[in-house]
Amino acid sequence: MPSLARSVCPFDCPDACGLLVEVEDGRAAKVRGDPEHPYSQGTLCPKMNGYDRTVHSPDRLTHPLIRTGPKGAGAFRRATWDEAVARVASRWKEILAADGGEAILPYSYAGSMGLVQRNAGYPFFHRLGATKLARTICTPAQDAGWTAVMGATPGPDPDTVLGSDLVVLWGINAVATSIHFAQRAREARRRGARVLLVDTYRNDTAALADEVILVRPGSDGMLALGLVHVLAREGLADEAFLASETAGWPELKAVALAECPPDAVAAATGLAPEAIVALARTLARARAPFFRIGGGPSRYGNGAMTVRSVVALAAVLGAFGREGGGCLTSAASSQAFDLSPVRREDLLARPVREVNMNRLGWALNELRDPPIRSMYVWCSNPAAVAPDQNAVLRGLSREDLFLVVHERFLTDTARHADVVLPATTSLEHLDVYRSYGHYTVQRAAAVIPPLGEAKPNWEVFQLLAAAMGFDEPVFRTSAAEMADQLLAQRSAWWDAVDRSRLAEGKAVRIAPPPGPRWRTASGRIELVNPALREPVPRPLPAHADRDPLPLRLVTAPALYTLNSTFQERPELRAKAGGMQLQLAPSEAAARGLSDGQRVVAFNGLGEAAFVLRVAEGVPAGVAVAEGVFWLAHAPGARNVNALTSQRLTDEAGGSTFYDNRVDVRAA
Ligand SMILES: Nc1nc2c(c(=O)[nH]1)N[C@H]1C(S)=C(S)[C@@H](COP(=O)(O)OP(=O)(O)OC[C@H]3O[C@@H](n4cnc5c(=O)[nH]c(N)nc54)[C@H](O)[C@@H]3O)O[C@H]1N2
Ligand SMILES: Nc1nc2c(c(=O)[nH]1)N[C@H]1C(S)=C(S)[C@@H](COP(=O)(O)OP(=O)(O)OC[C@H]3O[C@@H](n4cnc5c(=O)[nH]c(N)nc54)[C@H](O)[C@@H]3O)O[C@H]1N2
Ligand code: SF4
Ligand SMILES: [Mo]
C-alpha cells in the first residue's frame, strides 16, 4: 500500500505549490497537487505532474565522478565520497597557500528555493575567505524599481486581485510562469474585470487578455511616463490620493509633461499616439486597477527605472488606495526570516572581493590578483543559463580551473567538472520554503531515502568543512536543526501561524506584520526619491537602443522548462519542441526564410541555431526565443545565451537577458 506524504515544489517559481507524494517501497510512485495548499489548491504545472520521473530518472547522478578526459568531454570514472572530498580539500589547501581564498569562487542560484539547502554553502565559503558571489541573475533591478518608490512596503496578497476591475499583466507570461496567478486573473475576468497584457509579443498569456498592447522591447519606462503625461494633462490623476499619500507628484508631473508627450512615446514604443491616450483613459476609468509586473521589463539596461516608472504610474492612478487595486512585483516573504543563522556573514574574517554572477565569463577569463583558480557550483547551471555563453564556456574549459559541481544530472556545467558530486532531489532532503509570489511557509521533510550515494547540499558542506579542518559549531549543526532554528524565530510575521500545521508538513499562511502603510524614509509613496542618482523617474535608453543589428532578441521563459531545469525528461523536451526562433512574417520574407527552416541567429558575441517559426504575434524588429535549453541537446552546442551580453542593469547589477540585438540567416 502506498503511503501519502506532503512536500513542496522546490523550484524557482513564484507559486511554491504544495505536493502530495505517493510513496511505495521507498520510491516516489506519483506526485500530484495538494488540495489543502492555500495558494496552489491542488493543481500543478505540467512539469511537476510527473516529478517522480525526474526523481527516478535513469540519468540521475548516483555516485561521485572524477574527470579522466579533456575538459568538457564528459569522460569520468566512478569515485567514492572519501576520495572525491579528499581531492577537493587537498586542491583547495594548495590554492589557499599559493593565492589565498579569493582564488576560489562559489557559484549558486536557485536550483532549490529551500532556505537551508539553497544557502548551505554560505557559512563554508565565508569561513574559507572565498570571493563572494553577487546573486543578481534574476530580478534585482525589479526589486530596485519597486524599492525606489515603495521602500520596504510589502507587495499585496495576490488573492486581492480578485477584487480588481482591471488587471494589467505587464511583462509577464503568467500562464507559463505564474500559473496560479493566471488562474486568479481569469477568475477576476469571470467576475467582470478586464485583463490587459503589455508585452513584446503575443505570448501564451495573450489568450486570457481582453487587450494586448505590444511595445518595443525596453521602452516600457517611456510608456509608463507617457501615460502619466496624459493623466496629468487630462486631469485624470487621483489628486486626492497623490496629495495625501505621496511625495513628489509636482516634480514627476513636470518631467512627464516635458519629456513624454504621446508623439515621443509613440516613437519609442511603436504604439500609435491615440493608443497611448486611449490606454491612459482606460486606466483612469478603472475603479481598482491591479498591476502584476513580471521580470521581463526589468532585464534591460534601463530595467530598474522602467519598473520604478510603472510603479509610479500605479500610484498616480491611486491604485494602492483602492480595494482590489495595487501593484505586485514580488511578495515580501523574504522579510519573514532572518537568514543570518544560515548565511553566517560573521564567519568572514576580513572583507573579500565580490564577483557579479552575470559577469562570470569575465571573472573566469579576465579577473586577476588572484585569478579564479577554482569554482564550486551548486543549484545552478551557468554553462546554459549565464549570459555571454562563449565567454563562460571558454572559462569553464580552462585546464587550470579546478571545477567542482554538485548536481542531480550531468548538466553542461557538470560535464566541464574535475569532480562531480551527486545531489539529492527535494524529495530526498528536508527544507523550509517560502514563496516570492504569495505569503505561505512550509517545512518539507524528506519523503524517500537518497538515491544511490546522492547527498544534500548541507551535508556535502559538512563533509568539506571537516576535510578542511573547520570546526565551528555550524558545520556540525544538522539540516533539521537549522530548519528548526529558522522556524523558531519570533517575529510579527509569525504571530498568527499555526505551528502544529507546520509540524504536519502543511503550508501555512503568513502575513506582513502591521506597520506603517508605506514603509519608506518619508512615510509616503516616493514619486521623488532624493536618495537616488536620478531623484525623479525619467526615460532612460536600453543598451540595445545603441546596438547595430536589426532585430531585438527577447529570450523569454518557456512553459515546459524552468530555466534549464526539467530537460532530463524526454516527454517535456518533446513538448518544449527544442530551440525555436519566432519572427514576424515580414522579417522572415525579407530574409527569404520560411517556417520550419533551420536558421542561425548571430551577433558580435556568437551564434545559435534554431528552427524558424513565422509568427503573426511577433512584431517586426523583434525575434523571440523561448526557453534556455541544455547545450547537449542544442544543434551547434550553443543556446540563446550565446547571444546575450554581460552588460548590467542601471541599478543593482541585474542581468539584461532581453536587451540584445541579432540578425538571422539560413543555416
Ligand atoms: N514555466 C516556467 N516557469 C518559470 C520559469 C521558467 O523558465 N519556465 N522561470 C522562473 C523564474 S527563475 C522566474 S524569475 C520567473 C520568470 O518570470 P518572469 O521574469 O516574470 O518571466 P515571464 O513571466 O515569462 O515574463 C517575461 C515576459 O516579459 C516579456 N518582456 C520582455 N521584455 C519586455 C519589455 O521590454 N516589455 C514588456 N512589457 N515585456 C517584456 C517577455 O516577452 C515575456 O512574456 O518565472 C519562474 N517560472
Ligand atoms: N536567456 C535567458 N537566460 C536566462 C533567463 C532568461 O529568461 N533568458 N532567466 C534567468 C533567470 S530569471 C534565472 S533565475 C536563472 C536561473 O539559473 P539557475 O538557477 O542556474 O537555474 P537552472 O538552470 O534551473 O539550474 C539549476 C540547477 O540546480 C540543480 N539542482 C536542483 N536542486 C538541487 C539541489 O538540491 N542541490 C544541488 N546541488 N543542485 C540542485 C538542477 O539540477 C539544475 O541543473 O537563469 C537565467 N537565465
Ligand atoms: S514549477 Fe511552479 S507552477 Fe510548477 S509545480 Fe512548481 S511551483 Fe507550481
Ligand atoms: Mo529567475
Coordinates of C-alpha atoms in Angstrom, one line a residue, residues 226-634:
G226 CA 3.7 58.8 -21.3
L227 CA 0.6 57.5 -19.6
V228 CA 1.4 59.8 -16.6
H229 CA 1.7 62.6 -19.1
V230 CA -1.8 62.0 -20.4
L231 CA -3.3 61.5 -16.9
A232 CA -1.8 64.8 -15.8
R233 CA -2.8 66.7 -18.9
E234 CA -6.3 65.5 -18.9
G235 CA -6.9 65.9 -15.1
L236 CA -7.2 62.1 -14.7
A237 CA -4.7 61.5 -11.9
D238 CA -6.0 60.6 -8.5
E239 CA -5.2 64.0 -7.0
A240 CA -6.7 63.3 -3.5
F241 CA -4.5 60.1 -3.2
L242 CA -1.5 61.9 -4.5
A243 CA -1.9 64.8 -2.1
S244 CA -2.4 62.6 1.0
E245 CA -0.1 59.6 0.3
T246 CA 2.7 60.5 -2.0
A247 CA 5.7 62.8 -2.1
G248 CA 7.0 64.4 -5.4
W249 CA 3.9 64.5 -7.6
P250 CA 4.7 68.0 -8.9
E251 CA 8.2 67.0 -9.9
L252 CA 7.1 63.8 -11.6
K253 CA 4.3 65.6 -13.4
A254 CA 6.8 68.2 -14.6
V255 CA 9.1 65.6 -16.1
A256 CA 6.3 63.6 -17.7
L257 CA 4.7 66.7 -19.2
A258 CA 8.0 67.9 -20.6
E259 CA 9.7 64.7 -21.7
C260 CA 7.0 62.2 -22.5
P261 CA 4.3 63.6 -24.9
P262 CA 2.4 60.9 -26.9
D263 CA 4.3 61.6 -30.1
A264 CA 7.7 60.9 -28.4
V265 CA 6.3 57.9 -26.6
A266 CA 4.9 56.6 -29.9
A267 CA 8.3 56.9 -31.5
A268 CA 9.9 55.0 -28.6
T269 CA 7.3 52.3 -28.1
G270 CA 6.0 51.7 -31.6
L271 CA 2.4 52.4 -30.4
A272 CA 0.1 54.9 -32.1
P273 CA -0.3 58.2 -30.2
E274 CA -4.0 57.7 -30.0
A275 CA -3.5 54.2 -28.5
I276 CA -1.4 55.8 -25.7
V277 CA -4.2 58.3 -24.9
A278 CA -6.8 55.6 -25.0
L279 CA -4.9 53.4 -22.7
A280 CA -4.4 56.2 -20.2
R281 CA -8.2 56.8 -20.2
T282 CA -8.9 53.1 -19.8
L283 CA -6.6 53.0 -16.7
A284 CA -8.2 56.2 -15.3
R285 CA -11.7 54.8 -15.7
A286 CA -11.0 51.7 -13.7
R287 CA -12.2 51.6 -10.1
A288 CA -9.3 49.4 -8.9
P289 CA -6.5 48.7 -11.3
F290 CA -4.2 45.9 -10.3
F291 CA -0.7 45.8 -11.9
R292 CA 1.2 42.5 -12.0
I293 CA 4.7 43.3 -13.2
G294 CA 6.8 40.4 -14.4
G295 CA 10.6 40.2 -14.6
G296 CA 10.6 40.9 -18.4
P297 CA 10.8 44.7 -18.4
S298 CA 13.5 44.8 -15.7
R299 CA 16.1 42.8 -17.7
Y300 CA 17.4 45.8 -19.6
G301 CA 20.0 48.5 -19.2
N302 CA 17.1 50.7 -18.0
G303 CA 15.3 48.0 -16.1
A304 CA 15.2 49.4 -12.6
M305 CA 14.0 52.8 -14.0
T306 CA 11.3 51.0 -16.1
V307 CA 9.8 49.2 -13.1
R308 CA 10.0 52.3 -11.0
S309 CA 8.1 54.2 -13.7
V310 CA 5.3 51.6 -13.8
V311 CA 5.0 51.5 -10.0
A312 CA 4.8 55.3 -10.0
L313 CA 2.1 55.1 -12.7
A314 CA 0.1 52.8 -10.3
A315 CA 0.4 55.5 -7.6
V316 CA -0.6 58.3 -9.9
L317 CA -3.8 56.3 -10.6
G318 CA -4.3 55.9 -6.9
A319 CA -4.3 52.1 -7.4
F320 CA -2.7 51.5 -4.0
G321 CA -5.6 53.2 -2.2
R322 CA -8.4 51.1 -3.8
E323 CA -9.8 47.8 -2.5
G324 CA -8.7 45.2 -5.1
G325 CA -6.2 47.6 -6.7
G326 CA -2.4 47.8 -6.3
C327 CA 0.8 46.6 -7.8
L328 CA 2.6 43.3 -7.3
T329 CA 6.2 42.7 -8.3
S330 CA 7.1 40.0 -5.8
A331 CA 5.7 39.1 -2.4
A332 CA 7.9 40.3 0.5
S333 CA 8.0 37.0 2.4
S334 CA 11.8 37.2 2.2
Q335 CA 11.4 39.7 5.1
A336 CA 9.7 36.9 7.2
F337 CA 13.0 35.2 8.0
D338 CA 16.3 36.4 9.4
L339 CA 18.7 34.4 7.3
S340 CA 21.8 35.3 9.3
P341 CA 21.9 31.9 11.2
V342 CA 22.2 30.1 7.9
R343 CA 24.2 32.6 5.9
R344 CA 26.7 33.4 8.7
E345 CA 28.4 36.6 7.3
D346 CA 30.1 36.8 10.7
L347 CA 32.4 33.9 9.6
L348 CA 34.2 36.2 7.2
A349 CA 37.5 37.0 8.9
R350 CA 38.1 40.0 6.6
P351 CA 36.4 41.8 3.7
V352 CA 36.7 39.9 0.4
R353 CA 36.0 41.0 -3.2
E354 CA 32.7 40.3 -4.9
V355 CA 32.0 39.0 -8.4
N356 CA 28.7 39.7 -10.1
M357 CA 27.3 36.3 -11.3
N358 CA 26.2 37.9 -14.6
R359 CA 29.9 38.6 -15.3
L360 CA 31.0 35.0 -14.9
G361 CA 32.6 35.0 -18.4
W362 CA 34.7 38.0 -17.4
A363 CA 35.6 36.6 -14.0
L364 CA 36.8 33.3 -15.3
N365 CA 38.8 34.8 -18.2
E366 CA 40.0 38.3 -17.1
L367 CA 39.9 38.6 -13.3
R368 CA 43.4 38.9 -11.8
D369 CA 45.1 39.3 -8.4
P370 CA 44.3 36.5 -7.9
P371 CA 42.7 34.8 -10.9
I372 CA 39.9 32.3 -10.2
R373 CA 41.7 29.0 -9.8
S374 CA 38.7 27.0 -8.6
M375 CA 34.9 27.3 -8.8
Y376 CA 32.3 25.3 -6.9
V377 CA 28.8 25.1 -8.4
W378 CA 25.6 24.0 -6.7
C379 CA 22.0 24.7 -7.6
S380 CA 22.9 26.3 -10.9
N381 CA 23.8 25.5 -14.4
P382 CA 25.8 28.5 -15.6
A383 CA 27.0 26.9 -18.8
A384 CA 23.4 27.1 -20.0
V385 CA 21.8 30.0 -18.1
A386 CA 24.5 32.6 -17.7
P387 CA 24.9 35.4 -20.4
D388 CA 27.8 35.5 -22.9
Q389 CA 27.9 31.7 -23.2
N390 CA 31.1 31.6 -25.3
A391 CA 33.0 33.5 -22.6
V392 CA 31.5 31.3 -19.9
L393 CA 32.4 28.1 -21.8
R394 CA 35.9 29.4 -22.5
G395 CA 36.3 29.9 -18.8
L396 CA 34.9 26.5 -17.8
S397 CA 37.2 24.8 -20.4
R398 CA 40.4 26.2 -18.8
E399 CA 42.6 23.3 -18.0
D400 CA 43.9 25.1 -14.9
L401 CA 40.4 25.8 -13.5
F402 CA 39.6 23.3 -10.8
L403 CA 35.8 22.9 -11.2
V404 CA 33.6 21.1 -8.7
V405 CA 29.9 20.7 -9.5
H406 CA 27.3 19.3 -7.2
E407 CA 24.3 18.3 -9.3
R408 CA 21.4 16.0 -9.8
F409 CA 22.2 15.5 -13.5
L410 CA 25.2 15.7 -15.8
T411 CA 24.5 19.2 -17.0
D412 CA 26.5 21.2 -19.4
T413 CA 28.3 22.7 -16.4
A414 CA 28.9 19.3 -14.7
R415 CA 30.4 18.0 -18.0
H416 CA 33.2 20.5 -17.5
A417 CA 33.9 19.5 -13.9
D418 CA 37.0 17.9 -12.4
V419 CA 34.9 16.5 -9.6
V420 CA 31.2 15.9 -9.9
L421 CA 29.2 15.2 -6.7
P422 CA 25.7 13.7 -6.8
A423 CA 22.9 15.7 -5.3
T424 CA 19.6 14.6 -3.8
T425 CA 16.3 15.9 -5.1
S426 CA 13.9 17.8 -2.9
L427 CA 12.0 14.6 -2.1
E428 CA 15.2 13.1 -0.5
H429 CA 16.1 16.0 1.8
L430 CA 14.3 18.3 4.2
D431 CA 13.9 22.1 4.0
V432 CA 11.9 25.1 4.7
Y433 CA 10.3 27.0 1.9
R434 CA 8.7 30.4 1.4
S435 CA 7.3 31.9 -1.8
Y436 CA 8.1 35.0 -3.7
G437 CA 4.6 35.1 -5.3
H438 CA 2.4 34.7 -2.2
Y439 CA 2.5 34.5 1.6
T440 CA 3.0 30.9 2.7
V441 CA 5.7 29.0 4.5
Q442 CA 6.1 25.2 4.6
R443 CA 8.5 22.7 6.2
A444 CA 9.0 19.7 4.0
A445 CA 10.6 16.5 5.4
A446 CA 12.5 14.0 3.2
V447 CA 9.9 11.6 1.9
I448 CA 12.2 8.9 0.4
P449 CA 15.8 8.0 1.1
P450 CA 18.6 9.4 -1.1
L451 CA 19.1 7.7 -4.5
G452 CA 22.4 5.8 -4.6
E453 CA 25.0 7.9 -2.9
A454 CA 23.4 11.3 -3.6
K455 CA 23.7 13.8 -0.7
P456 CA 22.0 17.1 0.1
N457 CA 23.9 20.4 -0.1
W458 CA 24.0 20.9 3.6
E459 CA 25.6 17.5 4.2
V460 CA 28.2 18.0 1.5
F461 CA 29.4 21.2 3.1
Q462 CA 29.7 19.5 6.4
L463 CA 32.0 16.9 4.8
L464 CA 34.0 19.6 3.1
A465 CA 34.3 21.6 6.3
A466 CA 35.6 18.5 8.2
A467 CA 38.1 17.9 5.4
M468 CA 39.3 21.5 5.6
G469 CA 39.5 21.3 9.4
F470 CA 36.8 23.9 10.0
D471 CA 35.4 23.2 13.5
E472 CA 32.8 25.9 14.1
P473 CA 29.5 24.5 15.5
V474 CA 27.6 25.5 12.4
F475 CA 29.4 22.8 10.5
R476 CA 28.1 20.2 13.0
T477 CA 24.6 21.5 13.1
S478 CA 22.2 19.2 11.1
A479 CA 20.0 20.5 8.4
A480 CA 17.0 19.6 10.6
E481 CA 18.4 21.7 13.4
M482 CA 19.0 24.6 11.1
A483 CA 15.4 24.3 9.7
D484 CA 14.0 24.3 13.2
Q485 CA 16.2 27.3 14.2
L486 CA 14.7 29.3 11.3
L487 CA 11.2 28.3 12.1
A488 CA 11.6 29.1 15.8
Q489 CA 12.3 32.7 15.0
R490 CA 10.0 35.1 16.7
S491 CA 8.7 37.9 14.5
A492 CA 5.4 39.6 13.9
W493 CA 5.2 37.7 10.6
W494 CA 4.8 34.6 12.7
D495 CA 2.4 35.5 15.4
A496 CA -0.7 34.1 13.9
V497 CA 0.9 30.9 12.4
D498 CA -0.5 27.6 13.5
R499 CA 2.7 25.8 14.2
S500 CA 1.1 22.4 14.5
R501 CA 0.2 22.6 10.8
L502 CA 3.8 23.3 10.1
A503 CA 4.9 20.3 12.0
E504 CA 2.5 18.2 9.9
G505 CA 4.2 19.4 6.8
K506 CA 1.3 21.6 5.7
A507 CA 1.7 25.0 4.2
V508 CA 0.7 27.9 6.5
R509 CA -0.2 31.4 5.5
I510 CA 2.0 34.2 6.9
A511 CA 1.1 37.9 6.8
P512 CA 3.2 41.0 6.7
P513 CA 3.2 42.4 10.2
P514 CA 1.2 45.5 11.0
G515 CA 3.2 48.7 10.4
P516 CA 3.1 52.0 8.6
R517 CA 1.1 51.8 5.4
W518 CA 4.1 53.0 3.3
R519 CA 7.5 51.7 4.6
T520 CA 9.6 54.4 3.0
A521 CA 12.0 57.0 4.5
S522 CA 9.4 59.8 4.2
G523 CA 6.5 57.6 5.2
R524 CA 4.9 58.4 1.8
I525 CA 5.0 56.8 -1.6
E526 CA 8.1 58.3 -3.1
L527 CA 7.5 59.6 -6.6
V528 CA 10.6 61.5 -6.0
N529 CA 13.4 59.8 -4.2
P530 CA 16.2 62.2 -3.2
A531 CA 18.5 59.3 -2.2
L532 CA 18.8 58.1 -5.8
R533 CA 21.1 59.1 -8.7
E534 CA 18.0 60.1 -10.6
P535 CA 15.7 61.6 -8.0
V536 CA 12.8 61.8 -10.4
P537 CA 11.8 58.9 -12.8
R538 CA 12.7 59.8 -16.4
P539 CA 13.1 57.9 -19.6
L540 CA 16.4 56.1 -19.9
P541 CA 17.7 54.2 -23.0
A542 CA 18.1 50.4 -23.1
H543 CA 21.6 49.0 -24.1
A544 CA 20.3 47.7 -27.4
D545 CA 18.9 51.1 -28.4
R546 CA 22.5 51.8 -29.4
D547 CA 23.4 48.4 -30.9
P548 CA 23.7 48.0 -34.7
L549 CA 21.8 44.8 -35.8
P550 CA 18.2 44.9 -36.9
L551 CA 16.3 42.5 -34.5
R552 CA 15.8 42.9 -30.8
L553 CA 16.1 39.5 -29.2
V554 CA 13.6 38.6 -26.4
T555 CA 14.7 35.4 -24.7
A556 CA 11.7 34.6 -22.6
P557 CA 10.9 31.7 -20.3
A558 CA 9.0 28.7 -21.7
L559 CA 6.1 26.6 -20.4
Y560 CA 7.8 23.2 -20.4
T561 CA 11.2 24.2 -19.0
L562 CA 12.2 26.1 -15.9
N563 CA 15.4 27.9 -16.7
S564 CA 17.5 24.9 -17.7
T565 CA 15.7 22.5 -15.4
F566 CA 13.4 19.6 -16.4
Q567 CA 15.3 18.8 -19.6
E568 CA 16.1 15.4 -18.2
R569 CA 12.5 14.5 -19.1
P570 CA 12.2 13.3 -22.7
E571 CA 8.4 13.9 -22.8
L572 CA 8.8 17.5 -21.6
R573 CA 11.6 18.0 -24.1
A574 CA 9.3 16.8 -26.9
K575 CA 6.6 19.2 -25.7
A576 CA 9.0 22.1 -25.5
G577 CA 9.9 21.4 -29.1
G578 CA 13.6 22.4 -29.0
M579 CA 15.2 25.7 -29.9
Q580 CA 12.8 27.8 -31.9
L581 CA 13.1 31.4 -33.1
Q582 CA 9.9 33.4 -33.7
L583 CA 10.0 36.1 -36.4
A584 CA 7.3 38.3 -37.9
P585 CA 6.2 37.2 -41.4
S586 CA 7.7 40.5 -42.9
E587 CA 11.1 39.8 -41.3
A588 CA 11.1 36.2 -42.5
A589 CA 10.1 37.2 -46.0
A590 CA 12.8 40.0 -46.1
R591 CA 15.4 37.3 -45.5
G592 CA 13.9 34.7 -47.8
L593 CA 13.2 32.4 -44.8
S594 CA 10.2 30.2 -44.3
D595 CA 8.5 28.5 -41.4
G596 CA 10.2 25.3 -40.2
Q597 CA 13.5 26.2 -41.8
R598 CA 16.8 25.9 -39.9
V599 CA 18.3 29.3 -39.2
V600 CA 21.2 30.8 -37.3
A601 CA 20.8 33.9 -35.2
F602 CA 24.1 35.9 -34.7
N603 CA 25.6 39.0 -33.2
G604 CA 29.0 40.1 -32.1
L605 CA 29.0 37.7 -29.2
G606 CA 28.3 34.5 -31.1
E607 CA 25.6 32.5 -32.8
A608 CA 23.0 29.9 -32.1
A609 CA 21.0 27.6 -34.3
F610 CA 17.2 27.4 -34.2
V611 CA 14.2 26.2 -36.2
L612 CA 12.3 29.2 -37.5
R613 CA 8.7 29.9 -36.6
V614 CA 7.0 32.5 -38.5
A615 CA 4.6 34.1 -36.0
E616 CA 1.9 36.7 -36.6
G617 CA 2.1 37.6 -32.9
V618 CA 5.7 38.9 -33.1
P619 CA 6.1 42.5 -34.3
A620 CA 8.6 43.4 -37.0
G621 CA 12.0 44.3 -35.5
V622 CA 11.8 41.6 -32.8
A623 CA 13.0 38.0 -32.5
V624 CA 11.7 35.8 -29.8
A625 CA 13.4 32.7 -28.4
E626 CA 11.5 30.9 -25.5
G627 CA 13.4 28.7 -23.2
V628 CA 17.0 28.0 -22.1
F629 CA 18.0 24.6 -23.5
W630 CA 20.8 22.2 -22.5
L631 CA 23.7 22.6 -24.8
A632 CA 23.9 18.8 -25.0
H633 CA 20.5 18.9 -26.9
A634 CA 21.2 22.1 -28.9

